Short mmCIF file of C-alpha atoms and ligand atoms in Angstrom, two decimals:
data_model
loop_
_atom_site.label_atom_id
_atom_site.label_comp_id
_atom_site.label_asym_id
_atom_site.label_seq_id
_atom_site.Cartn_x
_atom_site.Cartn_y
_atom_site.Cartn_z
CA MET A 142 54.80 -56.01 -35.00
CA LYS A 143 52.71 -57.00 -32.48
CA ALA A 144 55.57 -56.32 -29.55
CA GLN A 145 55.51 -52.69 -30.93
CA LEU A 146 52.03 -52.98 -30.26
CA GLU A 147 52.03 -54.21 -26.31
CA SER A 148 55.29 -51.58 -26.17
CA ILE A 149 52.33 -48.85 -27.31
CA TYR A 150 49.54 -50.37 -25.25
CA ASN A 151 52.30 -49.83 -21.67
CA SER A 152 53.22 -46.48 -22.51
CA ALA A 153 49.21 -45.94 -23.35
CA LYS A 154 47.97 -47.58 -19.80
CA ALA A 155 50.87 -45.11 -17.75
CA ASP A 156 49.61 -42.05 -19.37
CA ILE A 157 46.09 -43.02 -18.76
CA GLU A 158 47.05 -44.01 -15.05
CA GLY A 159 49.11 -40.74 -15.23
CA ALA A 160 46.24 -38.44 -16.27
CA LYS A 161 44.61 -36.32 -14.11
CA SER A 162 41.78 -34.71 -15.39
CA ILE A 163 39.18 -35.43 -18.06
CA SER A 164 41.07 -33.52 -20.65
CA ASP A 165 44.42 -35.22 -20.24
CA LEU A 166 42.66 -37.90 -20.89
CA ASP A 167 41.37 -36.57 -24.23
CA GLU A 168 44.65 -36.15 -24.94
CA VAL A 169 45.54 -39.35 -24.01
CA ARG A 170 42.37 -39.79 -26.13
CA LEU A 171 44.16 -38.52 -29.62
CA LYS A 172 47.85 -39.55 -29.32
CA TYR A 173 46.88 -43.26 -29.43
CA LEU A 174 43.76 -44.12 -30.38
CA SER A 175 42.95 -41.04 -32.79
CA ARG A 176 42.41 -41.59 -36.73
CA LYS A 177 45.81 -40.43 -36.44
CA GLY A 178 46.88 -41.43 -33.71
CA GLU A 179 49.99 -44.82 -32.34
CA PHE A 180 47.79 -47.25 -33.26
CA ASN A 181 46.40 -46.66 -36.50
CA SER A 182 49.69 -45.69 -37.73
CA ILE A 183 51.28 -49.41 -36.67
CA LYS A 184 47.62 -50.77 -38.47
CA LYS A 185 48.11 -49.85 -41.38
CA GLY A 186 51.38 -51.83 -41.88
CA LEU A 187 49.08 -55.22 -41.08
CA LYS A 188 48.19 -54.67 -44.56
CA ASP A 189 51.54 -56.46 -45.44
CA LEU A 190 51.24 -59.20 -43.42
CA THR A 191 50.21 -63.10 -44.00
CA ASP A 192 46.52 -64.12 -43.47
CA GLU A 193 47.15 -66.28 -40.74
CA GLU A 194 49.51 -63.16 -39.25
CA LYS A 195 46.86 -60.86 -40.15
CA ARG A 196 44.00 -62.69 -37.86
CA THR A 197 45.86 -62.53 -34.44
CA VAL A 198 47.50 -59.60 -35.11
CA GLY A 199 43.99 -57.27 -35.82
CA ALA A 200 42.63 -59.85 -32.99
CA PHE A 201 45.26 -58.60 -30.54
CA ALA A 202 45.48 -54.99 -31.98
CA ASN A 203 41.29 -54.84 -31.64
CA GLN A 204 41.75 -56.22 -28.26
CA ILE A 205 44.43 -53.93 -26.85
CA THR A 206 42.58 -51.15 -28.47
CA GLU A 207 39.23 -51.76 -26.55
CA GLU A 208 41.10 -52.66 -23.63
CA LEU A 209 42.24 -48.80 -23.69
CA GLU A 210 38.91 -47.81 -24.45
CA ASN A 211 37.53 -49.23 -21.72
CA LEU A 212 40.52 -47.18 -19.25
CA ILE A 213 39.79 -44.34 -20.40
CA GLN A 214 35.62 -44.76 -20.00
CA ASP A 215 36.47 -45.40 -16.45
CA LYS A 216 38.43 -43.74 -15.08
CA HIS A 217 36.14 -40.69 -17.39
CA ASN A 218 33.66 -41.38 -15.57
CA LEU A 219 35.10 -41.18 -12.16
CA PHE A 220 37.06 -37.86 -13.09
CA TYR A 221 33.57 -36.22 -14.06
CA GLU A 222 31.38 -37.23 -10.83
CA LYS A 223 34.22 -35.92 -8.80
CA GLU A 224 34.38 -32.80 -11.14
CA LEU A 225 30.61 -32.51 -10.65
CA SER A 226 30.33 -32.40 -7.06
CA GLU A 227 33.11 -30.23 -6.92
CA LYS A 228 30.81 -27.92 -9.21
CA LEU A 229 27.50 -27.86 -6.90
CA GLU A 230 29.51 -27.60 -3.24
CA LYS A 231 31.11 -25.17 -4.95
CA ASP A 232 27.39 -22.79 -6.35
CA ARG A 233 25.66 -24.17 -3.77
CA ILE A 234 23.42 -21.70 -3.03
CA ASP A 235 22.78 -20.48 0.87
CA ILE A 236 18.83 -20.51 1.53
CA THR A 237 18.81 -20.26 5.15
CA LEU A 238 20.20 -16.78 3.88
CA ASP A 239 17.02 -13.13 4.70
CA GLY A 240 15.78 -12.15 1.50
CA LYS A 241 15.90 -8.92 0.69
CA PHE A 242 12.49 -7.15 2.08
CA THR A 243 10.48 -4.71 -0.38
CA PRO A 244 7.97 -2.42 1.94
CA LEU A 245 4.55 -2.07 1.42
CA GLY A 246 2.56 1.12 0.98
CA LYS A 247 0.45 1.79 3.31
CA VAL A 248 -3.00 3.89 3.35
CA HIS A 249 -2.98 7.10 5.30
CA PRO A 250 -4.22 7.01 8.29
CA LEU A 251 -6.72 9.81 7.58
CA THR A 252 -7.94 8.39 5.11
CA GLN A 253 -8.32 4.49 6.36
CA THR A 254 -10.75 6.73 9.03
CA THR A 255 -12.01 7.94 5.91
CA ASN A 256 -12.88 5.14 4.65
CA GLU A 257 -13.99 3.85 8.21
CA ILE A 258 -16.68 6.88 8.56
CA VAL A 259 -18.45 6.09 5.16
CA SER A 260 -18.39 2.55 5.18
CA ILE A 261 -20.41 2.82 8.43
CA PHE A 262 -22.98 5.93 6.68
CA ARG A 263 -23.55 3.93 3.83
CA ASN A 264 -24.94 0.77 6.69
CA LEU A 265 -26.87 3.72 7.48
CA GLY A 266 -28.39 3.97 4.03
CA PHE A 267 -26.16 7.86 3.70
CA SER A 268 -24.70 7.79 0.00
CA VAL A 269 -21.41 9.91 -0.75
CA ALA A 270 -21.94 12.51 -2.59
CA SER A 271 -19.44 12.88 -6.44
CA SER A 272 -16.74 15.61 -6.18
CA GLU A 273 -18.21 17.99 -8.19
CA LEU A 274 -20.75 18.70 -5.88
CA SER A 275 -18.27 19.22 -3.12
CA PRO A 276 -15.44 21.66 -4.45
CA GLU A 277 -12.65 22.61 -2.39
CA VAL A 278 -12.80 26.04 -4.28
CA GLU A 279 -15.29 27.58 -3.70
CA THR A 280 -17.43 31.34 -3.71
CA GLU A 281 -18.31 32.77 -0.88
CA TYR A 282 -21.65 32.63 -2.05
CA TYR A 283 -21.59 28.01 -1.28
CA ASN A 284 -19.44 28.99 1.58
CA PHE A 285 -21.34 31.34 3.89
CA ASP A 286 -24.37 33.13 1.53
CA MET A 287 -26.23 30.20 1.13
CA LEU A 288 -25.46 28.59 4.13
CA ASN A 289 -27.04 31.71 6.13
CA VAL A 290 -23.74 33.36 7.30
CA PRO A 291 -24.09 37.50 7.96
CA LYS A 292 -22.44 39.77 6.03
CA ASP A 293 -20.30 40.85 8.55
CA HIS A 294 -20.18 36.89 10.70
CA PRO A 295 -16.13 36.96 12.05
CA ALA A 296 -15.56 33.88 10.24
CA ARG A 297 -15.99 35.16 6.92
CA ASP A 298 -12.10 37.04 8.39
CA VAL A 299 -9.52 36.93 6.40
CA GLN A 300 -7.90 35.91 9.07
CA ASP A 301 -10.16 33.02 9.33
CA THR A 302 -10.58 32.13 5.69
CA PHE A 303 -8.36 32.33 3.23
CA TYR A 304 -9.55 34.72 -0.12
CA ALA A 305 -8.07 33.86 -3.64
CA ASN A 306 -6.61 36.13 -5.25
CA ILE A 307 -7.80 35.32 -8.39
CA ALA A 308 -11.12 36.29 -8.10
CA LYS A 309 -13.29 38.13 -5.96
CA ASN A 310 -15.85 36.13 -3.49
CA VAL A 311 -13.10 33.17 -4.41
CA VAL A 312 -11.84 31.74 -0.78
CA LEU A 313 -10.68 27.79 -0.37
CA ARG A 314 -12.91 26.68 1.30
CA SER A 315 -13.61 26.29 5.05
CA GLN A 316 -15.49 23.64 6.01
CA THR A 317 -17.93 21.48 4.25
CA SER A 318 -21.01 22.96 4.36
CA GLY A 319 -20.81 24.32 1.09
CA ALA A 320 -21.70 21.29 0.02
CA GLN A 321 -25.48 20.62 1.29
CA ILE A 322 -26.12 23.50 -1.47
CA HIS A 323 -24.54 21.93 -4.59
CA ILE A 324 -26.38 19.01 -3.59
CA MET A 325 -29.64 20.46 -2.57
CA GLU A 326 -29.44 22.69 -5.85
CA ASN A 327 -29.02 18.96 -7.73
CA GLN A 328 -31.25 16.04 -5.50
CA LYS A 329 -34.92 16.80 -4.16
CA PRO A 330 -36.27 14.66 -1.38
CA PRO A 331 -35.81 12.60 0.33
CA ILE A 332 -31.69 13.44 0.48
CA LYS A 333 -29.98 11.14 2.00
CA ILE A 334 -25.92 12.51 1.88
CA ILE A 335 -22.45 12.75 2.84
CA ALA A 336 -19.45 14.50 1.38
CA PRO A 337 -16.05 13.69 2.71
CA GLY A 338 -13.27 16.16 2.15
CA ARG A 339 -10.45 18.81 2.45
CA VAL A 340 -11.03 22.33 4.46
CA TYR A 341 -8.87 25.29 4.94
CA ARG A 342 -8.60 28.11 7.78
CA ASN A 343 -6.12 30.68 8.17
CA GLU A 344 -4.66 29.05 11.85
CA ASN A 345 -2.17 29.24 14.10
CA ILE A 346 -0.93 26.08 13.41
CA ASN A 347 -1.08 23.65 17.05
CA ALA A 348 -1.13 20.83 18.43
CA ARG A 349 -5.11 21.32 17.90
CA LYS A 350 -4.55 22.97 14.62
CA ASN A 351 -3.50 22.77 10.85
CA ASN A 352 -4.40 25.02 8.57
CA PHE A 353 -6.01 22.21 6.40
CA PHE A 354 -7.82 19.54 7.47
CA HIS A 355 -10.74 17.39 7.08
CA GLN A 356 -14.24 17.11 7.32
CA ILE A 357 -17.12 14.43 6.86
CA GLU A 358 -20.70 16.58 6.21
CA GLY A 359 -24.16 14.65 5.80
CA LEU A 360 -27.42 15.69 5.16
CA TYR A 361 -30.81 14.14 5.44
CA VAL A 362 -33.56 15.87 3.69
CA ASP A 363 -37.17 14.47 4.09
CA LYS A 364 -40.66 14.78 5.60
CA ASP A 365 -40.40 14.44 8.55
CA ILE A 366 -37.44 14.90 10.21
CA THR A 367 -36.89 15.20 13.95
CA PHE A 368 -34.54 15.89 16.35
CA GLY A 369 -35.08 12.71 16.93
CA ASP A 370 -33.47 11.43 14.01
CA LEU A 371 -30.22 13.10 14.38
CA LYS A 372 -29.52 11.91 17.57
CA GLY A 373 -30.74 8.48 16.58
CA VAL A 374 -28.41 8.41 13.20
CA LEU A 375 -25.51 10.23 15.61
CA ASN A 376 -25.48 7.79 18.33
CA GLU A 377 -25.98 4.76 16.38
CA PHE A 378 -22.30 6.20 14.52
CA ILE A 379 -20.35 7.38 17.24
CA ARG A 380 -21.47 3.88 19.36
CA LEU A 381 -20.13 1.71 15.79
CA TYR A 382 -16.97 4.13 15.16
CA PHE A 383 -16.32 4.44 19.09
CA GLY A 384 -17.89 0.78 20.58
CA ALA A 385 -20.17 1.67 23.56
CA SER A 386 -18.36 2.34 26.75
CA ARG A 387 -16.84 6.00 25.56
CA PRO A 388 -18.65 8.54 27.11
CA THR A 389 -20.02 11.08 24.22
CA ARG A 390 -22.31 14.28 24.71
CA PHE A 391 -24.30 16.44 23.45
CA ARG A 392 -24.27 20.17 23.93
CA SER A 393 -26.28 22.70 22.17
CA SER A 394 -24.80 25.05 20.04
CA PHE A 395 -25.08 27.29 17.76
CA PHE A 396 -24.61 27.44 13.90
CA PRO A 397 -26.42 30.58 11.71
CA PHE A 398 -27.06 27.28 9.30
CA THR A 399 -29.15 24.71 11.71
CA GLU A 400 -31.72 25.46 14.40
CA PRO A 401 -31.21 23.99 16.65
CA SER A 402 -27.94 23.16 16.65
CA ALA A 403 -25.72 20.80 18.80
CA GLU A 404 -21.81 20.14 19.04
CA VAL A 405 -21.59 15.98 20.57
CA ASP A 406 -18.31 16.09 22.86
CA VAL A 407 -15.97 12.64 23.17
CA GLN A 408 -14.75 12.03 26.61
CA CYS A 409 -10.45 12.59 25.87
CA ILE A 410 -8.80 9.70 25.37
CA MET A 411 -5.46 10.76 26.07
CA CYS A 412 -6.44 11.64 30.25
CA GLN A 413 -9.71 9.97 30.39
CA GLY A 414 -10.93 12.76 31.24
CA LYS A 415 -9.25 14.09 34.21
CA GLY A 416 -8.39 17.18 31.67
CA CYS A 417 -4.83 17.89 29.53
CA ARG A 418 -3.13 20.23 27.13
CA ILE A 419 -5.03 18.81 24.40
CA CYS A 420 -8.82 19.54 25.44
CA SER A 421 -7.65 22.21 27.16
CA GLY A 422 -8.44 20.66 30.59
CA THR A 423 -11.84 20.11 30.25
CA GLY A 424 -11.86 16.29 29.63
CA TRP A 425 -13.97 16.34 26.39
CA LEU A 426 -12.80 16.97 22.56
CA GLU A 427 -15.63 18.32 20.69
CA VAL A 428 -15.55 16.10 17.67
CA LEU A 429 -18.98 17.60 15.41
CA GLY A 430 -21.10 20.30 15.43
CA CYS A 431 -24.67 19.04 13.41
CA GLY A 432 -28.49 20.44 13.67
CA MET A 433 -31.97 20.85 11.81
CA VAL A 434 -31.13 22.43 8.21
CA ASP A 435 -32.13 25.90 9.03
CA VAL A 436 -35.84 26.79 7.19
CA ASN A 437 -33.93 29.85 5.23
CA VAL A 438 -31.14 27.65 4.33
CA LEU A 439 -34.15 25.39 3.00
CA ARG A 440 -36.08 27.87 1.64
CA GLY A 441 -32.60 29.49 -0.51
CA VAL A 442 -32.07 25.76 -1.81
CA GLY A 443 -35.88 25.85 -2.79
CA ILE A 444 -37.38 22.79 -0.83
CA ASP A 445 -40.31 24.30 0.75
CA PRO A 446 -39.71 23.81 4.90
CA ASP A 447 -43.75 23.38 5.79
CA VAL A 448 -43.20 19.66 3.92
CA TYR A 449 -39.52 18.95 4.66
CA SER A 450 -37.25 18.68 6.96
CA GLY A 451 -33.46 17.52 7.69
CA PHE A 452 -31.24 17.99 9.97
CA ALA A 453 -27.21 18.31 8.77
CA PHE A 454 -23.49 17.60 10.47
CA GLY A 455 -20.48 18.62 9.67
CA MET A 456 -17.90 16.30 11.22
CA GLY A 457 -13.80 16.76 12.15
CA VAL A 458 -11.67 13.26 10.35
CA GLU A 459 -8.34 14.09 12.28
CA ARG A 460 -10.11 14.91 15.18
CA LEU A 461 -12.19 11.20 15.60
CA ALA A 462 -8.63 9.74 14.44
CA MET A 463 -7.03 11.15 16.86
CA LEU A 464 -9.54 10.54 19.79
CA LYS A 465 -9.83 6.81 18.54
CA TYR A 466 -6.20 5.61 18.19
CA ALA A 467 -5.11 8.51 20.92
CA VAL A 468 -2.59 10.55 19.05
CA ASP A 469 -1.93 13.64 20.36
CA ASP A 470 -0.39 16.28 17.82
CA ILE A 471 -2.26 16.52 14.68
CA ARG A 472 0.97 17.95 12.58
CA LEU A 473 1.85 13.79 13.03
CA PHE A 474 -0.98 13.60 10.10
CA PHE A 475 1.22 15.68 8.32
CA ASN A 476 4.76 15.70 8.34
CA ASN A 477 5.00 12.08 6.73
CA ASP A 478 6.71 10.62 9.48
CA LYS A 479 7.16 6.94 8.00
CA ARG A 480 7.98 5.70 12.04
CA PHE A 481 4.76 7.24 12.64
CA LEU A 482 2.59 5.99 9.81
CA GLU A 483 3.85 2.51 10.13
CA GLN A 484 1.95 1.96 12.89
CA PHE A 485 -1.42 1.97 11.71
N1 DAH B 33 -19.31 23.57 9.37
C1 DAH B 33 -19.26 23.13 10.95
C2 DAH B 33 -17.71 23.65 10.40
O1 DAH B 33 -16.80 23.87 10.60
C3 DAH B 33 -19.36 21.73 11.47
C4 DAH B 33 -21.07 21.94 10.88
C5 DAH B 33 -21.91 22.01 12.14
C6 DAH B 33 -21.34 21.29 10.08
C7 DAH B 33 -23.25 21.55 11.91
C8 DAH B 33 -22.94 20.85 9.75
C9 DAH B 33 -23.66 21.55 11.00
O2 DAH B 33 -23.88 20.33 8.38
O3 DAH B 33 -25.22 21.54 10.86
O4 DAH B 33 -17.66 23.96 12.25
#
């Protein structure tokens, strides 16, 4: 019996040495050491031996099965480590690869410019009108009549202004100045407010003109407001927006809703004042209209011009953006070319 055990032991040892993987080892264990394995079937014969034989053969059987268990376990550990390191090597992630780039959206340059202008005026004490006081679809009454624009003024011409065909006298506003009327109808002086928004004009589109663009209207009405206040506020705005070194000039002008009226020109950034296509050779670009609110406008909304006075202004957002960032074609703002938009 001992010889039988020895020969099983030897062939088991040979099988263990020949095993090439963990699953080979599992098979060896099943074949020799499991409940139905070869050792167990031999051990069943122990019961027929004498007590003395039982003790020695039994001890021998236990010793060699324990040895085989150890051999299998050692080899199992070896295979396990080898397989693990192979798997780790295979599944390795290359962390030096670039990640996937998801571009972030940005605020449109005209919105950026509007935000910047609004924040400057907020710091100068102006509030921002709610959108109900500054509608894009207007009546002639607000867009022209109440602003003292004569019935025969050329700006009313259908060639300049978009008239809606849904109802007579309804227009897409050609200027944000109508907001002045809504504001003064709804608020008593002191009034110190701005109203940003989109306006529409029936223009031939070119590098300088689009058939819609953006304006920021401003209105300051209180006791004792003078043209000096107007110049002070607008000069401060220009200094904060363009920096102190940008040449600007006030030029007298005419608007039906202000008296006296002026325009502010800023030196053309494209040619540094030498004269180019963008500034029609003048070296200057007009950025805003302004003036002291006409007494007829104040009377129209029930404000007594003997008690109150005020100034108003309307500036072009596209012009201000073009002059700050040297954009030489207004259409670039509306083409949605990412290469352009990404630069801001
Ligand atoms: N509404 C004028 C325009 O679109 C600009 C303007 C001029 C606005 C004088 C004003 C102003 O408030 O006082 O050309």
